[in-house]
Amino acid sequence: MAKTIRLVLQCSRQIQKKHGSHETNVRQNIQLKIGPMDLLIVRQRTWQYFLISGPALDEVCEAQELATAGEVILSAAAWEQCEQQSLRTRRCEGKRARKVTDMDWMPWSESQDVLRRLVQYPMEHRLEGEGAMRPPLMPHDPDAEEEIRKYIPEAALRKLDDRVPLDFFSELRPVTSLFVQLRLAAGSSKEDFCVILRNASRMMLEILRPHNGEINKVLLFDKGCTFLCVFGLTGEKLPYESVHALQCASQISYACPMMLREIQAVSVAVTSGTVFCGVLGHPLRHEYTVIGQKVNLAARMMVNYPGLVSCDAVTYAASRLPPHYFKKLEDKEMKGLEHPGTVYEYLGITKEDVFGMALTTERSEELPLLGREKEIDLFRSCLEAYKELGQRHILAFEGRLGSGRSHLLTELAHLGQEAGYRVVAMKLVEVNMRQSFSALRTLMARALGLHDCESSSARQSMLQEKLQGTIEESSYCHLNDIFLVEFPVSDKVRKMHETERKNELHATWTKVLEKTIGGEFGIVVIGNAHFIDLASWSIMSPVLRNISLFMVISLAPGYARTENFRKAAADNTTPQKITYLRLAELKPSAVVQKVCKNLGVVSISRDLARFLIQRSSGNPYYCEELLRCLRSNDMLLFRTRRQGEKAEDNWESLITSAVEASSLPAPSSSSAGTDGRVCIIRPDVNLENTVLPATLKASAWGTGKRETCCFFLTEVVLAQLDRTKPLKQMILKFAAVIGPVFTTQMLSHILPADVRHKMNCLLDMLVSDNILKWLKDTELPEDAQEGPAICPQAEHGMESPCLSRKAVQQQCSVLAFRVPLLREVAYELWPARQRGTLHRKCAAFLEQHAHKCQSCGQGDFVAFHRCAVTSTQDGGSCRSPAEQGDSCSWEALVLAGEQLKRNRIRDTEGMLAAESEQAAELPSKTDGKSSSACSCECEAIVESVLVPLARHYKAMGDTARAFYYLLECAAAYLHVSNIYMALMKLNEAEVLRNSVAERAKVIARFEEATFFSLKGEACWRMGRVKLAKKMIRKALSLLKRQFPRTIVGAFVKSQVEKLPCAAYVARRASSLPQEARRKRLARLLRQSCCLSLLEHLFSLEGTPSGPTFSRLAARMKANTDRAADSYWAADSRHRSA
């Protein structure tokens, strides 16, 4: 035993040295804690758990509490039996355990001898080269698979059954974690312990499974056990997940002590947030689990708040339950957590909530209802018909979560009150669906005014006053439970049998309901009517068929009650008239109007409008959450527009004025009362590359409002994504890395080899699920054949089947995500390391096509760009771009780029029309060519190749390459005369450049010069001549081609330029190696561009010195062009040789 303990300590020290503590994607410090353990198996018919138990467990728990990162704690029993002379230890203060500080290492031969005696497995069962001394589970029984599946979580089984590769099991996923600690009575035997655990596990699973929760881990401690339960694993995400978790926590806390007398106390903690969900451990012994700071927080809360159901601030806010469901708890210090945030106790249903939630009828003047004119007109026409004919009518609105159902009902309730009707408005929540007679109680109580009564006696008096003559005095006791009153039980009721009493109870409630909502009552408004419980509906349904009533309700898709209303509306035989309407998405004009009203501005920038319109998909709640996240992350800038204000002549002012000029004004109806402010995007923010949850990562570990809005919004979208099978989810995750529009050829390039053959089938299914959409196929190359053929390699003895025409067509198709927000949520599921690998694969594919189109010469947009920066651009190639890629993928990328351009300037009710955008993009105030003159494919390529390349390299953290492709983007947009986008890309490059600490090591001097020259050209196109000259001079200085600033300097420079040097330049060009020659050629071509622009700028100048500088620039350009010709000729001779 002593030798074994020493060997274990030696291994633990080595592991701590190598893996003791490192930071993960979810800020979790991984630590090693060591101690002895026994094995206990708890099983049921469909599940089994391995647990640790035994007398040594007490010391292990004590050692665990004492251990911090990088430490090994030796329990007291282990210290007594070990080789103490070989260890250097320090006793933990007040404890028997000892901390190991150093030890004498066991010789290699001795350690192997101990291992041989310790491991008794036959050699044939050991795994050579795998580092595993114990054999893995290798059953030969054909029924063993069914037995093994009992140990595997359901989320992992779904992926295994769908053949998802194990490498792609892991995700960074927002989940809700629930820790349960059961404290058992002292003196329980091992057999009793096993029975208690089995019964407790069964009870918990019965509570968890209806809510898509599952037990992930069971741990034992000295006086009980701990369960880690998880909601929201792959395929199990539900909207209102926090509510489901809190309900389960409350039920477990109540049921366990009631059903199992051996359990003395139950502590439950609930937290919500992003954690690592996936496989951990040795490749042959994986465990599917969750780790992260939020899991740690739940464990600490469970210990620090015993006997309570506690939750963190994110769960509290994401549940969207009324505040009286919770009680704020005292702040406590928690081990390993610096800022745990506010902790709440979940109280569940209280007397405050017994009469439900009111739906306000007060209209918000600051946030008026926008874009629902059709629904309001329908309400008015139905109300008018009800008034004239007295016919019962139900007006039902169905809408997705966030579609503005509650806001619409509030407006309709207000309109009903204005029309002189008495309106009773109520709103149900998810918990009401699981409480018998909850909806009925709420409706009657609010109709009778009982919710304003503070005591039961006041409620009794109110009921007797309102119901006089409606029910008999002996029946008032039937109202005790539903209205929390204390009428004495009459002799008549006391003598009734159970069935008779139940029938009488329902009859009494029916009479009360008819009294409260019948006659001249008016309008009943019920928000979230899909949450009406079955018991309430059994009484409400017959009443609604027999009385004259106008009811307005809102419903959400996916619920049985919603489906019943939909079918009833289609059935003409129903006694009451039901009008059913689905709420459509907000129109873009309404989105812009809503944002302007929320922000209190007269206009917003076009980029902000496009971002919110596309990402929200017309969903009001999504729009509000996106806007809230932008504001909380300080991405917006507010400015006061002043007519005739002269802008400063600098780059920042130019960017700001360009963005302001492209802003979209709010309709006049929404701009009244504002002070002329406009809202634009901060200059250092690029929304095109913003994946919103990623922008919140800096705050995602806290407990503020930013994490809450991000978590809830992600939860809603992820619930939609989880309706698809795991393999289809995996395809979506790969496609999400590429972008909102992607080609099948590129997707196939980044997919794992064993999934590629399923790609087209899976894509077809995703299209049928309305998650993706096919764009039209690209034209096929002429050599694509209808059937099998032999490729040209066969002439050299290499037989390889060519792609059939159908296969080529499938590989060259283009698809797009229907909902941009769903793509971003799928993207955020990737762990950082895998995400970086995929970005690298995407960049490698796109770089083959990063050049001009064939009609424009197929070169770099910045001439010889890749050759000029090969020293900083690792892997840069000087090969001719025409020799890279293939025509099929090029055509697909052109199609994808055209779609991306349409997405950027698409016609959204005339507010983002292409012609309007061209006006907003501030065309050249000079003689630059118009955008219509460039009838080529370059603009499509910049959208589908260059812009994504910059995004991929930024995601990889490769600043040099990201800057490279931002310059290519800017040059390409200038090439096609899209000045606004050129400015935006140059501004993005400016932000990236300023973020580099050691700029000279990352950004080549040539790129610095190119950056300023492109800025100069953009300034010239915008009419900022003075600023353009400044930028061009700076570029020429970096290119070592100084341009004088004075007349005397211009005269001296002109004399120098007259000196003959052609022969010297030709000899130098021929003597240089190819790489150096092409770098020099790139600099000369860039100098020529700068000098050409200076010549033009000075020719427009109306000063005496203008013509002088213009002639000097022309002479310098002529000399530069001759030198470039010499280098070009030398390079041509080298290639021909």
Short mmCIF file of N, CA, C and O in Angstrom, two decimals, residues 117-196:
data_model
loop_
_atom_site.label_atom_id
_atom_site.label_comp_id
_atom_site.label_asym_id
_atom_site.label_seq_id
_atom_site.Cartn_x
_atom_site.Cartn_y
_atom_site.Cartn_z
N ARG A 117 2.38 -5.21 -10.27
CA ARG A 117 1.67 -5.86 -9.18
C ARG A 117 0.27 -5.26 -8.99
O ARG A 117 -0.65 -5.95 -8.56
N LEU A 118 0.14 -3.97 -9.35
CA LEU A 118 -1.14 -3.29 -9.16
C LEU A 118 -2.15 -3.67 -10.23
O LEU A 118 -3.33 -3.88 -9.95
N VAL A 119 -1.71 -3.75 -11.47
CA VAL A 119 -2.60 -4.02 -12.59
C VAL A 119 -2.51 -5.50 -12.93
O VAL A 119 -1.49 -5.99 -13.39
N GLN A 120 -3.58 -6.22 -12.71
CA GLN A 120 -3.58 -7.67 -12.88
C GLN A 120 -4.24 -8.11 -14.18
O GLN A 120 -4.50 -9.29 -14.36
N TYR A 121 -4.56 -7.15 -15.07
CA TYR A 121 -5.25 -7.53 -16.31
C TYR A 121 -4.30 -8.28 -17.24
O TYR A 121 -3.11 -7.96 -17.31
N PRO A 122 -4.79 -9.25 -17.99
CA PRO A 122 -3.94 -9.96 -18.95
C PRO A 122 -3.39 -9.00 -19.99
O PRO A 122 -4.00 -8.00 -20.33
N MET A 123 -2.22 -9.33 -20.52
CA MET A 123 -1.54 -8.46 -21.48
C MET A 123 -2.37 -8.25 -22.74
O MET A 123 -2.34 -7.19 -23.35
N GLU A 124 -3.14 -9.29 -23.12
CA GLU A 124 -3.88 -9.14 -24.38
C GLU A 124 -4.99 -8.11 -24.28
O GLU A 124 -5.52 -7.66 -25.29
N HIS A 125 -5.36 -7.72 -23.04
CA HIS A 125 -6.41 -6.73 -22.88
C HIS A 125 -5.87 -5.32 -22.75
O HIS A 125 -6.64 -4.38 -22.69
N ARG A 126 -4.55 -5.20 -22.68
CA ARG A 126 -3.98 -3.86 -22.56
C ARG A 126 -3.86 -3.21 -23.93
O ARG A 126 -3.74 -3.90 -24.93
N LEU A 127 -3.87 -1.91 -23.95
CA LEU A 127 -3.86 -1.16 -25.20
C LEU A 127 -2.50 -0.54 -25.40
O LEU A 127 -2.15 0.46 -24.78
N GLU A 128 -1.71 -1.17 -26.23
CA GLU A 128 -0.36 -0.68 -26.47
C GLU A 128 -0.41 0.68 -27.14
O GLU A 128 -1.17 0.89 -28.10
N GLY A 129 0.41 1.59 -26.68
CA GLY A 129 0.51 2.91 -27.30
C GLY A 129 -0.58 3.87 -26.90
O GLY A 129 -0.59 5.02 -27.31
N GLU A 130 -1.57 3.41 -26.12
CA GLU A 130 -2.66 4.29 -25.73
C GLU A 130 -2.48 4.85 -24.32
O GLU A 130 -3.28 5.65 -23.87
N GLY A 131 -1.49 4.36 -23.60
CA GLY A 131 -1.28 4.85 -22.24
C GLY A 131 -2.33 4.39 -21.25
O GLY A 131 -2.52 5.01 -20.22
N ALA A 132 -3.05 3.33 -21.57
CA ALA A 132 -4.11 2.84 -20.70
C ALA A 132 -3.71 1.49 -20.12
O ALA A 132 -3.50 0.54 -20.85
N MET A 133 -3.60 1.42 -18.80
CA MET A 133 -3.25 0.15 -18.16
C MET A 133 -4.48 -0.72 -17.96
O MET A 133 -4.41 -1.93 -18.01
N ARG A 134 -5.65 -0.08 -17.69
CA ARG A 134 -6.87 -0.86 -17.56
C ARG A 134 -7.50 -1.04 -18.93
O ARG A 134 -7.48 -0.13 -19.76
N PRO A 135 -8.11 -2.19 -19.19
CA PRO A 135 -8.73 -2.38 -20.50
C PRO A 135 -10.02 -1.59 -20.60
O PRO A 135 -10.70 -1.38 -19.61
N PRO A 136 -10.36 -1.13 -21.81
CA PRO A 136 -11.67 -0.51 -21.98
C PRO A 136 -12.74 -1.58 -21.95
O PRO A 136 -12.45 -2.76 -21.96
N LEU A 137 -13.99 -1.14 -21.92
CA LEU A 137 -15.08 -2.10 -21.93
C LEU A 137 -15.17 -2.73 -23.31
O LEU A 137 -15.47 -2.06 -24.30
N MET A 138 -14.87 -4.01 -23.41
CA MET A 138 -14.87 -4.69 -24.70
C MET A 138 -15.79 -5.91 -24.61
O MET A 138 -15.34 -7.05 -24.48
N PRO A 139 -17.12 -5.70 -24.64
CA PRO A 139 -18.03 -6.82 -24.46
C PRO A 139 -18.12 -7.67 -25.72
O PRO A 139 -18.03 -7.18 -26.84
N HIS A 140 -18.32 -8.96 -25.51
CA HIS A 140 -18.54 -9.87 -26.64
C HIS A 140 -19.99 -10.31 -26.70
O HIS A 140 -20.40 -10.98 -27.64
N ASP A 141 -20.76 -9.93 -25.69
CA ASP A 141 -22.18 -10.28 -25.66
C ASP A 141 -22.94 -9.36 -26.62
O ASP A 141 -22.84 -8.14 -26.52
N PRO A 142 -23.72 -9.92 -27.56
CA PRO A 142 -24.46 -9.05 -28.50
C PRO A 142 -25.48 -8.16 -27.82
O PRO A 142 -25.88 -7.14 -28.36
N ASP A 143 -25.89 -8.51 -26.61
CA ASP A 143 -26.85 -7.68 -25.89
C ASP A 143 -26.17 -6.62 -25.03
O ASP A 143 -26.84 -5.86 -24.32
N ALA A 144 -24.84 -6.59 -25.07
CA ALA A 144 -24.11 -5.67 -24.19
C ALA A 144 -24.35 -4.21 -24.55
O ALA A 144 -24.32 -3.34 -23.68
N GLU A 145 -24.59 -3.91 -25.85
CA GLU A 145 -24.77 -2.51 -26.26
C GLU A 145 -25.97 -1.89 -25.54
O GLU A 145 -25.90 -0.74 -25.08
N GLU A 146 -27.03 -2.66 -25.41
CA GLU A 146 -28.20 -2.15 -24.72
C GLU A 146 -27.88 -1.83 -23.27
O GLU A 146 -28.38 -0.86 -22.70
N GLU A 147 -27.03 -2.66 -22.65
CA GLU A 147 -26.65 -2.44 -21.26
C GLU A 147 -25.75 -1.21 -21.13
O GLU A 147 -25.89 -0.41 -20.20
N ILE A 148 -24.83 -1.05 -22.09
CA ILE A 148 -23.90 0.09 -22.05
C ILE A 148 -24.65 1.41 -22.22
O ILE A 148 -24.29 2.42 -21.61
N ARG A 149 -25.69 1.43 -23.05
CA ARG A 149 -26.42 2.66 -23.32
C ARG A 149 -27.04 3.26 -22.06
O ARG A 149 -27.31 4.46 -22.01
N LYS A 150 -27.25 2.44 -21.05
CA LYS A 150 -27.85 2.94 -19.81
C LYS A 150 -26.93 3.92 -19.09
O LYS A 150 -27.38 4.72 -18.28
N TYR A 151 -25.62 3.83 -19.37
CA TYR A 151 -24.66 4.70 -18.70
C TYR A 151 -24.40 5.99 -19.49
O TYR A 151 -23.67 6.85 -19.02
N ILE A 152 -24.97 6.11 -20.67
CA ILE A 152 -24.67 7.25 -21.55
C ILE A 152 -25.83 8.24 -21.51
O ILE A 152 -26.99 7.85 -21.65
N PRO A 153 -25.56 9.54 -21.32
CA PRO A 153 -26.64 10.54 -21.31
C PRO A 153 -27.41 10.55 -22.63
O PRO A 153 -26.86 10.24 -23.70
N GLU A 154 -28.68 10.92 -22.55
CA GLU A 154 -29.53 10.90 -23.74
C GLU A 154 -29.03 11.85 -24.82
O GLU A 154 -29.15 11.56 -26.01
N ALA A 155 -28.49 13.01 -24.43
CA ALA A 155 -27.98 13.96 -25.43
C ALA A 155 -26.84 13.35 -26.24
O ALA A 155 -26.75 13.55 -27.46
N ALA A 156 -25.96 12.60 -25.56
CA ALA A 156 -24.87 11.94 -26.27
C ALA A 156 -25.39 10.79 -27.12
O ALA A 156 -24.90 10.55 -28.23
N LEU A 157 -26.39 10.06 -26.62
CA LEU A 157 -26.95 8.95 -27.40
C LEU A 157 -27.57 9.44 -28.70
O LEU A 157 -27.45 8.78 -29.74
N ARG A 158 -28.22 10.58 -28.67
CA ARG A 158 -28.82 11.10 -29.90
C ARG A 158 -27.75 11.36 -30.95
O ARG A 158 -27.96 11.10 -32.14
N LYS A 159 -26.63 11.90 -30.53
CA LYS A 159 -25.55 12.15 -31.49
C LYS A 159 -24.93 10.85 -31.97
O LYS A 159 -24.59 10.71 -33.16
N LEU A 160 -24.77 9.90 -31.08
CA LEU A 160 -24.22 8.60 -31.49
C LEU A 160 -25.15 7.91 -32.47
O LEU A 160 -24.70 7.35 -33.49
N ASP A 161 -26.44 7.93 -32.19
CA ASP A 161 -27.40 7.27 -33.08
C ASP A 161 -27.47 7.94 -34.43
O ASP A 161 -27.78 7.29 -35.43
N ASP A 162 -27.21 9.24 -34.48
CA ASP A 162 -27.25 9.97 -35.75
C ASP A 162 -25.90 9.96 -36.46
O ASP A 162 -25.72 10.67 -37.45
N ARG A 163 -24.94 9.22 -35.92
CA ARG A 163 -23.61 9.06 -36.52
C ARG A 163 -22.84 10.37 -36.62
O ARG A 163 -22.15 10.64 -37.61
N VAL A 164 -22.97 11.20 -35.61
CA VAL A 164 -22.16 12.42 -35.55
C VAL A 164 -20.75 12.02 -35.10
O VAL A 164 -20.59 11.32 -34.11
N PRO A 165 -19.70 12.44 -35.83
CA PRO A 165 -18.33 12.09 -35.42
C PRO A 165 -18.05 12.59 -34.00
O PRO A 165 -18.46 13.68 -33.60
N LEU A 166 -17.31 11.79 -33.25
CA LEU A 166 -17.04 12.09 -31.85
C LEU A 166 -16.28 13.41 -31.69
O LEU A 166 -16.43 14.11 -30.69
N ASP A 167 -15.48 13.77 -32.69
CA ASP A 167 -14.71 15.01 -32.62
C ASP A 167 -15.60 16.24 -32.58
O ASP A 167 -15.14 17.32 -32.20
N PHE A 168 -16.86 16.08 -32.99
CA PHE A 168 -17.76 17.23 -33.07
C PHE A 168 -18.92 17.11 -32.09
O PHE A 168 -19.99 17.69 -32.31
N PHE A 169 -18.72 16.37 -31.02
CA PHE A 169 -19.72 16.27 -29.96
C PHE A 169 -19.77 17.54 -29.12
O PHE A 169 -20.81 17.92 -28.61
N SER A 170 -18.63 18.17 -28.92
CA SER A 170 -18.51 19.23 -27.92
C SER A 170 -19.05 20.55 -28.45
O SER A 170 -18.90 20.87 -29.63
N GLU A 171 -19.66 21.33 -27.54
CA GLU A 171 -20.22 22.62 -27.89
C GLU A 171 -20.06 23.59 -26.72
O GLU A 171 -19.95 23.17 -25.56
N LEU A 172 -20.05 24.87 -27.05
CA LEU A 172 -20.21 25.92 -26.04
C LEU A 172 -21.68 26.31 -26.06
O LEU A 172 -22.13 27.00 -26.99
N ARG A 173 -22.42 25.85 -25.10
CA ARG A 173 -23.87 25.88 -25.20
C ARG A 173 -24.49 26.59 -23.99
O ARG A 173 -24.11 26.33 -22.85
N PRO A 174 -25.46 27.47 -24.21
CA PRO A 174 -26.18 28.06 -23.07
C PRO A 174 -27.15 27.03 -22.49
O PRO A 174 -28.03 26.53 -23.19
N VAL A 175 -26.97 26.69 -21.24
CA VAL A 175 -27.82 25.70 -20.57
C VAL A 175 -28.22 26.24 -19.21
O VAL A 175 -27.71 27.27 -18.74
N THR A 176 -29.12 25.52 -18.57
CA THR A 176 -29.49 25.81 -17.19
C THR A 176 -29.07 24.62 -16.34
O THR A 176 -29.46 23.48 -16.62
N SER A 177 -28.23 24.89 -15.35
CA SER A 177 -27.70 23.84 -14.48
C SER A 177 -28.45 23.83 -13.16
O SER A 177 -28.76 24.89 -12.60
N LEU A 178 -28.72 22.64 -12.66
CA LEU A 178 -29.47 22.48 -11.43
C LEU A 178 -28.73 21.49 -10.53
O LEU A 178 -28.55 20.33 -10.90
N PHE A 179 -28.25 21.97 -9.40
CA PHE A 179 -27.58 21.11 -8.43
C PHE A 179 -28.55 20.80 -7.29
O PHE A 179 -29.18 21.71 -6.73
N VAL A 180 -28.65 19.52 -6.95
CA VAL A 180 -29.52 19.07 -5.86
C VAL A 180 -28.66 18.34 -4.84
O VAL A 180 -27.93 17.40 -5.19
N GLN A 181 -28.75 18.74 -3.58
CA GLN A 181 -28.04 18.06 -2.51
C GLN A 181 -29.07 17.46 -1.55
O GLN A 181 -29.91 18.17 -0.99
N LEU A 182 -29.00 16.13 -1.39
CA LEU A 182 -29.88 15.42 -0.46
C LEU A 182 -29.07 15.05 0.77
O LEU A 182 -28.07 14.32 0.66
N ARG A 183 -29.48 15.54 1.90
CA ARG A 183 -28.80 15.21 3.15
C ARG A 183 -29.58 14.10 3.84
O ARG A 183 -30.76 14.26 4.16
N LEU A 184 -28.90 12.96 4.04
CA LEU A 184 -29.55 11.76 4.55
C LEU A 184 -29.41 11.65 6.06
O LEU A 184 -28.51 12.25 6.67
N ALA A 185 -30.30 10.84 6.63
CA ALA A 185 -30.24 10.59 8.07
C ALA A 185 -29.00 9.78 8.40
O ALA A 185 -28.55 8.94 7.60
N ALA A 186 -28.44 10.01 9.58
CA ALA A 186 -27.23 9.30 9.98
C ALA A 186 -27.54 7.83 10.25
O ALA A 186 -28.65 7.46 10.63
N GLY A 187 -26.53 6.98 10.06
CA GLY A 187 -26.67 5.57 10.37
C GLY A 187 -27.26 4.71 9.29
O GLY A 187 -27.59 3.55 9.52
N SER A 188 -27.42 5.25 8.06
CA SER A 188 -27.97 4.45 6.96
C SER A 188 -26.94 3.44 6.49
O SER A 188 -25.76 3.78 6.31
N SER A 189 -27.38 2.21 6.28
CA SER A 189 -26.48 1.18 5.78
C SER A 189 -26.25 1.36 4.29
O SER A 189 -26.94 2.13 3.63
N LYS A 190 -25.25 0.59 3.79
CA LYS A 190 -24.94 0.69 2.36
C LYS A 190 -26.12 0.24 1.52
O LYS A 190 -26.43 0.84 0.48
N GLU A 191 -26.83 -0.79 1.98
CA GLU A 191 -27.98 -1.28 1.24
C GLU A 191 -29.12 -0.24 1.25
O GLU A 191 -29.75 0.02 0.22
N ASP A 192 -29.35 0.36 2.43
CA ASP A 192 -30.38 1.40 2.51
C ASP A 192 -30.00 2.60 1.66
O ASP A 192 -30.86 3.23 1.01
N PHE A 193 -28.71 2.91 1.70
CA PHE A 193 -28.21 4.03 0.91
C PHE A 193 -28.53 3.82 -0.57
O PHE A 193 -28.98 4.73 -1.27
N CYS A 194 -28.31 2.61 -1.05
CA CYS A 194 -28.54 2.29 -2.46
C CYS A 194 -30.03 2.41 -2.81
O CYS A 194 -30.40 2.93 -3.86
N VAL A 195 -30.89 1.94 -1.92
CA VAL A 195 -32.34 2.02 -2.16
C VAL A 195 -32.79 3.47 -2.18
O VAL A 195 -33.59 3.89 -3.04
N ILE A 196 -32.29 4.27 -1.23
CA ILE A 196 -32.66 5.69 -1.18
C ILE A 196 -32.25 6.41 -2.46
O ILE A 196 -33.02 7.18 -3.05
#
